[in-house]
Coordinates of C-alpha atoms in Angstrom, one line a residue:
Chain W
X85 CA -33.0 -0.8 -38.2
X86 CA -34.2 -0.4 -34.6
X87 CA -34.0 3.0 -33.2
X88 CA -32.0 3.4 -30.0
X89 CA -35.0 4.7 -28.2
X90 CA -37.4 2.0 -29.3
X91 CA -39.2 0.0 -26.7
X92 CA -36.9 -1.9 -24.3
X93 CA -37.8 -5.4 -25.4
X94 CA -35.3 -6.9 -27.9
X95 CA -37.5 -9.7 -29.2
X96 CA -40.2 -8.7 -31.6
X97 CA -43.1 -11.1 -32.5
X98 CA -43.5 -11.9 -36.1
X99 CA -46.0 -9.8 -38.0
X100 CA -48.3 -12.8 -38.9
X101 CA -49.3 -15.6 -36.7
X102 CA -47.1 -18.6 -37.1
X103 CA -44.0 -16.4 -38.0
X104 CA -41.0 -16.8 -35.7
X105 CA -40.0 -14.0 -33.3
X106 CA -37.1 -11.9 -34.5
X107 CA -34.4 -9.9 -32.9
X108 CA -31.4 -7.8 -34.1
X109 CA -28.0 -9.1 -34.7
X110 CA -26.0 -5.9 -35.4
X111 CA -28.2 -4.1 -37.9
X112 CA -29.7 -7.3 -39.3
X113 CA -33.0 -8.8 -38.2
X114 CA -32.6 -12.5 -37.4
X115 CA -34.8 -15.2 -35.8
X116 CA -34.5 -14.8 -32.0
X117 CA -33.5 -18.5 -31.8
X118 CA -30.5 -17.9 -34.0
X119 CA -28.9 -14.9 -32.2
X120 CA -27.2 -16.9 -29.5
X121 CA -25.4 -19.1 -32.1
X122 CA -24.5 -16.1 -34.2
X123 CA -23.0 -14.2 -31.2
X124 CA -21.2 -17.4 -30.3
X125 CA -19.7 -17.4 -33.7
X126 CA -18.4 -13.9 -33.3
X127 CA -16.8 -14.6 -29.9
X128 CA -15.4 -18.0 -31.0
X129 CA -13.6 -16.0 -33.7
X130 CA -12.3 -13.2 -31.5
X131 CA -11.6 -15.1 -28.2
X132 CA -7.9 -15.6 -28.8
X133 CA -7.2 -11.9 -29.6
X134 CA -10.0 -10.5 -27.3
X135 CA -7.7 -8.8 -24.8
X136 CA -5.3 -7.4 -27.4
X137 CA -8.2 -6.0 -29.4
X138 CA -9.8 -4.5 -26.3
X139 CA -6.6 -2.6 -25.5
X140 CA -6.2 -1.5 -29.1
X141 CA -9.7 -0.4 -29.7
X142 CA -10.1 1.5 -26.4
X143 CA -6.5 2.6 -26.2
X144 CA -6.4 0.9 -22.8
X145 CA -9.2 2.9 -21.4
X146 CA -11.4 -0.2 -20.9
X147 CA -9.2 -1.0 -17.9
X148 CA -10.2 2.3 -16.2
X149 CA -13.9 1.7 -17.0
X150 CA -13.5 -1.7 -15.3
X151 CA -11.7 -0.1 -12.4
X152 CA -14.6 2.2 -11.8
X153 CA -16.9 -0.8 -11.9
X154 CA -14.8 -2.4 -9.1
X155 CA -14.8 0.8 -7.1
X156 CA -18.6 0.9 -7.3
X157 CA -19.1 -2.8 -6.4
X158 CA -18.6 -2.4 -2.7
X159 CA -17.4 -6.0 -2.6
X160 CA -15.9 -7.2 0.7
X161 CA -14.1 -10.2 1.9
X162 CA -16.3 -13.3 2.2
X163 CA -18.9 -12.2 -0.3
X164 CA -20.2 -14.1 -3.3
X165 CA -19.8 -12.4 -6.7
X166 CA -21.1 -13.4 -10.1
X167 CA -19.2 -12.0 -13.1
X168 CA -21.6 -12.6 -16.0
X169 CA -20.3 -12.6 -19.6
X170 CA -17.0 -12.5 -17.8
X171 CA -15.1 -13.3 -20.9
X172 CA -11.4 -13.3 -20.3
X173 CA -11.8 -12.7 -16.6
X174 CA -10.5 -9.1 -16.1
X175 CA -13.1 -8.4 -13.4
X176 CA -13.1 -11.9 -11.9
X177 CA -9.4 -11.7 -11.3
X178 CA -9.8 -8.5 -9.2
X179 CA -12.9 -9.8 -7.4
X180 CA -11.0 -13.0 -6.5
X181 CA -8.6 -10.9 -4.5
X182 CA -11.3 -8.7 -3.0
X183 CA -13.4 -11.5 -1.6
X184 CA -10.4 -13.4 -0.3
X185 CA -10.2 -17.0 0.7
X186 CA -13.6 -17.0 2.5
X187 CA -15.5 -15.6 -0.5
X188 CA -16.4 -16.9 -3.9
X189 CA -16.3 -15.6 -7.5
X190 CA -18.2 -17.3 -10.3
X191 CA -17.1 -16.5 -13.8
X192 CA -19.9 -17.2 -16.1
X193 CA -20.1 -16.9 -19.9
X194 CA -22.3 -18.5 -22.5
X195 CA -19.4 -18.9 -24.8
X196 CA -17.1 -21.9 -24.2
X197 CA -14.2 -20.4 -26.1
X198 CA -14.2 -17.2 -24.0
X199 CA -14.6 -19.2 -20.8
X200 CA -11.6 -21.4 -21.7
X201 CA -9.4 -18.3 -22.5
X202 CA -10.5 -16.7 -19.2
X203 CA -9.9 -19.9 -17.1
X204 CA -6.4 -20.3 -18.6
X205 CA -5.6 -16.7 -18.0
X206 CA -6.7 -16.7 -14.3
X207 CA -5.0 -20.1 -13.6
X208 CA -1.8 -18.7 -15.1
X209 CA -2.1 -15.8 -12.6
X210 CA -2.3 -18.3 -9.8
X211 CA -6.0 -17.5 -9.1
X212 CA -7.6 -20.9 -8.4
X213 CA -8.9 -21.2 -4.8
X214 CA -12.0 -19.1 -4.8
X215 CA -13.0 -19.1 -8.5
X216 CA -15.6 -21.2 -10.3
X217 CA -16.4 -21.4 -14.0
X218 CA -19.8 -21.9 -15.3
X219 CA -21.0 -21.9 -18.9
X220 CA -24.4 -20.2 -18.5
X221 CA -27.0 -18.4 -20.4
X222 CA -27.8 -15.0 -18.7
X223 CA -31.5 -15.5 -19.5
X224 CA -31.7 -18.6 -17.4
X225 CA -29.0 -18.5 -14.7
X226 CA -28.4 -21.9 -13.2
X227 CA -28.2 -20.7 -9.6
X228 CA -30.6 -20.7 -6.7
X229 CA -32.5 -17.6 -5.7
X230 CA -30.7 -15.0 -3.5
X231 CA -27.2 -16.5 -4.2
X232 CA -24.9 -13.5 -4.9
X233 CA -24.0 -10.3 -3.1
X234 CA -22.9 -8.6 -6.3
X235 CA -23.4 -9.4 -10.0
X236 CA -21.5 -7.6 -12.8
X237 CA -22.0 -7.9 -16.5
X238 CA -19.4 -6.0 -18.5
X239 CA -19.8 -5.5 -22.2
X240 CA -22.1 -8.5 -22.3
X241 CA -25.7 -7.4 -22.0
X242 CA -25.9 -6.1 -25.6
X243 CA -25.2 -9.6 -26.9
X244 CA -28.0 -11.2 -24.9
X245 CA -31.1 -12.0 -27.0
X246 CA -33.8 -11.2 -24.4
X247 CA -32.3 -8.5 -22.1
X248 CA -35.4 -8.2 -20.0
X249 CA -35.4 -11.9 -19.3
X250 CA -31.7 -11.7 -18.5
X251 CA -32.1 -8.8 -16.1
X252 CA -35.0 -10.7 -14.3
X253 CA -32.8 -13.7 -14.0
X254 CA -30.0 -11.6 -12.4
X255 CA -32.6 -10.1 -10.0
X256 CA -33.7 -13.5 -9.0
X257 CA -30.2 -14.8 -8.1
X258 CA -29.1 -11.6 -6.3
X259 CA -29.4 -11.5 -2.5
X260 CA -31.6 -8.8 -0.9
X261 CA -29.3 -5.9 -0.4
X262 CA -27.1 -7.0 -3.3
X263 CA -26.3 -4.9 -6.3
X264 CA -26.1 -5.4 -10.1
X265 CA -23.6 -3.4 -12.1
X266 CA -24.0 -3.2 -15.9
X267 CA -21.0 -1.8 -17.7
X268 CA -21.9 -1.4 -21.3
X269 CA -21.4 0.8 -24.4
X270 CA -23.9 3.5 -24.5
X271 CA -24.8 6.8 -26.2
X272 CA -22.3 9.7 -26.3
X273 CA -23.8 12.8 -24.8
X274 CA -22.2 15.3 -27.2
X275 CA -23.4 15.3 -30.8
X276 CA -20.0 16.2 -32.4
X277 CA -18.2 13.6 -30.3
X278 CA -20.9 11.1 -31.3
X279 CA -20.2 11.7 -35.0
X280 CA -16.4 11.3 -34.5
X281 CA -17.1 8.1 -32.5
X282 CA -19.4 6.8 -35.2
X283 CA -16.7 7.4 -37.8
X284 CA -14.2 5.6 -35.7
X285 CA -16.5 2.7 -35.0
X286 CA -17.5 2.0 -38.6
X287 CA -14.3 3.0 -40.5
X288 CA -11.4 2.3 -38.1
X289 CA -12.6 -0.5 -35.9
X290 CA -13.3 -3.1 -38.6
X291 CA -9.9 -2.3 -40.2
X292 CA -8.2 -2.8 -36.9
X293 CA -10.1 -6.1 -36.5
X294 CA -8.9 -7.2 -39.9
X295 CA -5.3 -6.2 -39.3
X296 CA -5.0 -7.7 -35.8
X297 CA -7.5 -10.5 -35.6
X298 CA -7.9 -11.1 -39.3
X299 CA -11.7 -10.7 -38.8
X300 CA -13.3 -7.4 -39.9
X301 CA -16.9 -8.8 -39.8
X302 CA -16.9 -9.5 -36.0
X303 CA -15.8 -6.0 -35.3
X304 CA -18.3 -4.6 -37.8
X305 CA -20.9 -6.5 -35.6
X306 CA -19.4 -5.0 -32.5
X307 CA -19.9 -1.5 -33.9
X308 CA -23.5 -2.3 -35.0
X309 CA -24.4 -4.0 -31.8
X310 CA -23.3 -1.0 -29.8
X311 CA -25.6 1.2 -31.8
X312 CA -28.5 -1.2 -31.3
X313 CA -28.1 -1.3 -27.5
X314 CA -30.5 0.7 -25.4
X315 CA -29.4 4.1 -24.4
X316 CA -28.8 5.1 -20.7
X317 CA -32.3 6.0 -19.8
X318 CA -33.9 3.0 -21.6
X319 CA -31.6 0.6 -19.8
X320 CA -32.3 2.3 -16.5
X321 CA -36.1 1.8 -17.1
X322 CA -35.5 -1.8 -18.1
X323 CA -33.7 -2.5 -14.8
X324 CA -36.5 -0.7 -12.8
X325 CA -39.1 -2.7 -14.6
X326 CA -37.7 -6.1 -13.4
X327 CA -37.6 -4.8 -9.8
X328 CA -34.3 -3.1 -9.2
X329 CA -34.3 -0.2 -6.8
X330 CA -32.2 3.0 -6.7
X331 CA -31.1 2.5 -10.3
X332 CA -28.5 5.1 -11.3
X333 CA -26.0 5.4 -14.1
X334 CA -22.7 7.1 -14.6
X335 CA -21.4 8.1 -18.0
X336 CA -17.8 7.6 -18.7
X337 CA -15.6 9.0 -21.6
X338 CA -18.4 11.2 -22.8
X339 CA -21.1 8.5 -22.6
X340 CA -19.3 6.0 -24.8
X341 CA -19.7 3.7 -21.8
X342 CA -22.1 3.9 -18.9
X343 CA -22.2 2.0 -15.7
X344 CA -25.7 1.2 -14.5
X345 CA -26.1 0.3 -10.9
X346 CA -29.3 -1.1 -9.3
X347 CA -30.1 -2.7 -5.9
X348 CA -32.4 -5.5 -4.8
X349 CA -34.1 -4.8 -1.5
Chain K
X261 CA -11.8 9.5 -19.0
X262 CA -12.2 8.4 -15.4
X263 CA -9.3 10.5 -14.0
X264 CA -9.6 9.1 -10.4
X265 CA -9.2 5.6 -11.7
X266 CA -6.2 6.6 -13.8
X267 CA -4.6 8.2 -10.7
X268 CA -5.4 5.2 -8.6
X269 CA -3.9 2.8 -11.2
X270 CA -0.7 4.9 -11.4
X271 CA -0.4 5.0 -7.6
X272 CA -1.1 1.3 -7.3
X273 CA 1.4 0.3 -9.9
X274 CA 4.2 2.5 -8.4
X275 CA 3.5 1.4 -4.9
X276 CA 3.4 -2.3 -5.7
X277 CA 6.6 -2.0 -7.7
X278 CA 8.4 -0.2 -4.9
X279 CA 7.2 -2.8 -2.3
X280 CA 8.3 -5.6 -4.6
X281 CA 11.8 -4.0 -4.9
X282 CA 12.3 -4.0 -1.1
X283 CA 12.9 -7.6 0.1
X284 CA 12.0 -6.8 3.7
X285 CA 8.8 -4.9 2.8
X286 CA 6.6 -8.0 3.2
X287 CA 7.9 -8.8 6.7
X288 CA 7.8 -5.2 7.7
X289 CA 4.2 -4.8 6.4
X290 CA 2.8 -7.9 8.0
X291 CA 0.7 -5.7 10.3
X292 CA -1.0 -4.3 7.2
X293 CA -2.1 -7.6 5.7
X294 CA -5.9 -7.6 5.1
X295 CA -6.0 -4.0 6.4
X296 CA -7.8 -1.2 4.7
X297 CA -6.5 2.3 5.1
X298 CA -8.6 5.3 4.0
X299 CA -6.6 8.4 2.9
X300 CA -8.1 11.8 2.3
X301 CA -5.8 14.4 0.9
X302 CA -7.1 18.0 1.4
X303 CA -6.0 18.9 -2.1
X304 CA -7.5 15.9 -3.8
X305 CA -11.2 15.5 -4.7
X306 CA -11.0 11.7 -4.5
X307 CA -10.9 9.9 -1.1
X308 CA -8.8 6.9 -1.6
X309 CA -8.6 3.5 0.0
X310 CA -5.5 1.3 0.2
X311 CA -6.5 -2.3 0.6
X312 CA -3.7 -4.7 1.5
X313 CA -4.1 -8.3 0.4
X314 CA -4.1 -11.1 2.9
X315 CA -1.5 -13.2 1.1
X316 CA 2.3 -12.7 0.9
X317 CA 4.1 -11.1 -0.9
X318 CA 2.5 -7.8 0.2
X319 CA 0.4 -6.1 -2.4
X320 CA -2.0 -3.3 -2.2
X321 CA -5.0 -2.2 -4.3
X322 CA -5.7 1.5 -4.5
X323 CA -9.2 2.6 -5.3
X324 CA -11.5 5.6 -5.2
X325 CA -14.1 5.5 -2.5
X326 CA -17.3 6.3 -4.3
X327 CA -20.3 8.0 -2.6
X328 CA -22.0 4.9 -1.2
X329 CA -18.9 2.9 -0.3
X330 CA -19.8 1.7 3.1
X331 CA -16.9 -0.8 3.4
X332 CA -15.3 0.0 6.8
X333 CA -11.7 1.0 7.0
X334 CA -9.2 0.0 9.8
X335 CA -7.8 3.5 9.8
X336 CA -8.8 6.8 8.2
X337 CA -6.0 9.3 7.6
X338 CA -6.7 12.9 6.6
X339 CA -3.9 15.2 5.7
X340 CA -2.5 17.6 3.2
X341 CA 0.2 17.0 0.6
X342 CA 2.7 19.1 2.5
X343 CA 2.4 16.8 5.5
X344 CA 3.0 13.7 3.4
X345 CA 6.8 14.0 3.4
X346 CA 6.9 14.3 7.2
X347 CA 4.9 11.0 7.6
X348 CA 8.0 9.0 6.7
X349 CA 9.2 9.5 10.3
X350 CA 6.7 7.6 12.4
X351 CA 7.8 9.3 15.6
X352 CA 6.5 12.6 14.1
X353 CA 2.9 11.3 13.9
X354 CA 1.9 12.3 17.4
X355 CA 3.3 15.8 16.9
X356 CA 1.5 16.2 13.6
X357 CA -1.8 15.2 15.2
X358 CA -1.3 17.7 18.0
X359 CA -0.6 20.4 15.4
X360 CA -3.8 19.6 13.7
X361 CA -2.0 18.8 10.4
X362 CA -2.9 15.1 10.5
X363 CA -6.1 13.5 11.6
X364 CA -6.2 9.7 12.3
X365 CA -9.4 7.8 13.1
X366 CA -9.2 4.1 14.0
X367 CA -6.3 1.9 14.7
X368 CA -3.2 4.2 15.1
X369 CA -0.9 1.2 14.8
X370 CA -2.1 0.6 11.3
X371 CA -1.4 4.2 10.5
X372 CA 2.1 3.8 11.9
X373 CA 2.7 0.6 10.0
X374 CA 1.5 2.3 6.8
X375 CA 3.8 5.3 7.5
X376 CA 6.8 3.0 8.3
X377 CA 6.2 0.8 5.2
X378 CA 6.4 3.9 2.9
X379 CA 9.1 5.7 4.9
X380 CA 11.5 2.8 5.4
X381 CA 11.5 1.5 1.8
X382 CA 15.1 0.3 1.3
X383 CA 15.6 -0.4 -2.4
X384 CA 18.9 -1.4 -4.0
X385 CA 18.4 0.3 -7.3
X386 CA 21.7 -1.1 -8.7
X387 CA 20.4 -4.6 -8.1
X388 CA 17.1 -3.8 -9.8
X389 CA 18.9 -2.4 -12.8
X390 CA 21.2 -5.4 -12.9
X391 CA 18.3 -7.8 -13.0
X392 CA 17.0 -6.1 -16.1
X393 CA 20.4 -5.5 -17.8
X394 CA 23.5 -7.1 -16.4
X395 CA 25.7 -6.8 -13.4
X396 CA 28.6 -5.1 -15.2
X397 CA 26.5 -2.5 -16.9
X398 CA 24.5 -1.7 -13.7
X399 CA 27.7 -1.4 -11.6
X400 CA 29.5 0.8 -14.1
X401 CA 26.4 3.0 -14.5
X402 CA 25.9 3.5 -10.8
X403 CA 29.7 4.0 -10.2
X404 CA 29.7 6.6 -12.9
X405 CA 26.6 8.3 -11.4
X406 CA 28.1 8.2 -7.9
X407 CA 31.5 9.7 -9.0
X408 CA 29.7 12.3 -11.1
X409 CA 27.6 13.2 -8.1
X410 CA 30.7 13.4 -5.9
X411 CA 32.5 15.5 -8.5
X412 CA 29.6 17.8 -8.8
X413 CA 29.4 18.2 -5.0
X414 CA 33.2 19.0 -4.9
X415 CA 32.9 21.6 -7.6
X416 CA 29.9 23.1 -5.9
X417 CA 31.8 23.3 -2.6
X418 CA 34.9 24.8 -4.2
X419 CA 32.8 27.3 -6.1
X420 CA 31.1 28.3 -2.9
X421 CA 34.4 28.8 -1.1
X422 CA 35.8 30.8 -4.0
X423 CA 32.9 33.2 -4.2
X424 CA 32.8 33.5 -0.4
X425 CA 36.5 34.5 -0.3
X426 CA 36.1 36.9 -3.2
X427 CA 33.2 38.9 -1.8
X428 CA 34.4 38.8 1.8
X429 CA 38.2 39.1 1.6
X430 CA 39.4 40.1 -1.8
X431 CA 36.7 42.6 -2.8
X432 CA 34.9 43.3 0.4
X433 CA 31.5 43.9 -1.1
X434 CA 29.7 41.7 1.5
X435 CA 30.0 42.0 5.3
X436 CA 31.9 39.3 7.2
X437 CA 29.7 37.1 9.4
X438 CA 31.6 38.2 12.5
X439 CA 31.0 41.9 11.6
X440 CA 27.3 41.1 11.1
X441 CA 27.1 39.3 14.5
X442 CA 28.9 42.3 16.1
X443 CA 26.5 44.7 14.5
X444 CA 23.5 42.7 15.6
X445 CA 24.8 42.7 19.2
X446 CA 25.2 46.4 19.1
X447 CA 21.7 46.9 17.7
X448 CA 20.4 44.7 20.6
X449 CA 22.3 46.7 23.2
X450 CA 21.0 50.0 21.7
X451 CA 17.4 48.6 21.7
X452 CA 17.8 47.6 25.4
X453 CA 19.2 51.1 26.2
X454 CA 16.2 52.8 24.5
X455 CA 13.8 50.5 26.2
X456 CA 15.3 51.4 29.6
X457 CA 15.2 55.1 28.7
X458 CA 11.6 54.9 27.7
X459 CA 10.7 53.2 31.0
X460 CA 12.7 55.8 32.9
X461 CA 10.9 58.7 31.1
X462 CA 7.5 57.1 31.7
X463 CA 8.3 56.9 35.4
X464 CA 9.5 60.5 35.5
X465 CA 6.3 61.7 33.7
X466 CA 4.1 59.7 36.1
X467 CA 5.8 61.2 39.2
X468 CA 5.6 64.7 37.7
X469 CA 1.9 64.4 37.0
X470 CA 1.0 62.9 40.4
X471 CA -0.4 65.3 43.1
X472 CA 2.6 64.6 45.4
X473 CA 5.0 65.6 42.6
X474 CA 3.1 68.8 41.9
X475 CA 3.1 69.8 45.6
X476 CA 6.8 69.1 45.8

C-alpha cells in the first residue's frame, strides 16, 4: 500500500528492466496501462446512480463544496471554462449560467457513460447553447495551448493514472492569468475525526453502495482511492512543480475535502 | 461545513421561489437582468453578491465573495440588518443614505430596482397553495385562516375595551387620559413659572451686586 505522503508521482517503474510500470487502483497495484479501463469500469457501473449516491454519501454536503468551488472560480460572462472529469455536470450547469451566451463551457470526461448522463441531464435543464461535450483524457487534453480562463476538476484527479502529466496538461491549456481549481477528497485534519471518517468509509459506504446501486465493490474502490490520493501539501507541491503560481488550498468539513487553487501567469 | 455556502444556498432558494411566485417580478426586475449587486451586512462575516441572470424568467444566484474575487459589481450596498426592513420603501433610500445607515456605491438605480423587487413582491399565496393541492382546499383553508384572524382581532379589541373600562371607569385604578393630559399641562405651566421666577431672581441678584445697586 502506498503511503499518503509518498512521492507525488503515481506511476512507479517496475523493479526489473522489462517489467511494466505499475500504479495503484484503490489499495491494489495494477499495470499503469490498465488503470484507466478499471476506473472506467467503476464509473460505467455507478453512472446511473451517481447523483443519488453523492447525495446519500455526503448527506448533500457535496453541493456546498461545489458551491464554494464556484465562488472561488471568479468566472465572468464571456469566459471559457473547462470542467474536467465533469461527470454529471453539476459544475458545468452553474458555469453555463455564469459565462452567459458569449462564453463557453466544455464538459469533459474520460468516461462515455458519465458524459452521456451529464449531457442528458443538462439538456433536460434546457442548457444547450454554450455547452460542449468532449470525451477526453486529462493527461492529454485535446485543446490548443492557452484556451481556458478557468479549469475545474472535481472529484476526478484521484482517478487519473498519471496526475503530474494531467496537471501539466491542464497548465498548458490554461490561459495566462487563468486558474485551476482542484476539488478533491483529502486528509482530515483531526485524528479522532479521521478515525470516524475511516470507519464510515470502509464500513458504511460499501453497504450504501450495495443497497442503493447494487454495487459494493465500486464504493469500496471509492474509499480506497480516497486514502491513496495525495494529501493537501503533496498536491500543492505537485501543482507548483508543473508551473502553477500562488497555489493555496482550503480545507472543508474538517479536511475531508480540500479545494486547491493555482494560477498560471 | 461551508456555512457561508449553506446560507447563500438558502437565501438563493428562498429568493428565487418568491420571485417565481410573483408573476410581475420578471417585468419589474428587468433593470436587474445581467446585473451584479454586492451586499455587505454589518452583522455578517460574509460579503455576498447577487448575480441576476440575463434570461427571463428572472433568477438570481447568491454567492460569497471570497478574498480575491475581483469581479466588478454594478452596485455595492452596505447596511445593517436593522435597516433591511426599511429598504422595502425605495423612497426612503436617500434618507437612509443621509443618516449614514446605508452606503451605496455604483449605480443607484440598480439599488432602487433591487429594493423595489424585494419590497413590492406581490404573491397570491392562496393560488400557490391551490397549484400544489386543489382550489377548494386552498380556498377553504385561506377563508378559515382569514376568519380566524378577524375573529382574533375582534376578541383582542373587545378585551382591550373591557380592560380599559374596568381600570378607568369601574375600578379607577388608572388615570384617565384626559386627567393625565391636564396634569401634564399643569406641570408645564408650573415649570414655566419656576423658570420665570429663576430668571427674575437672577436679575435681582445681578442688580443688587452691581456698583450702582450698592450705591442706591
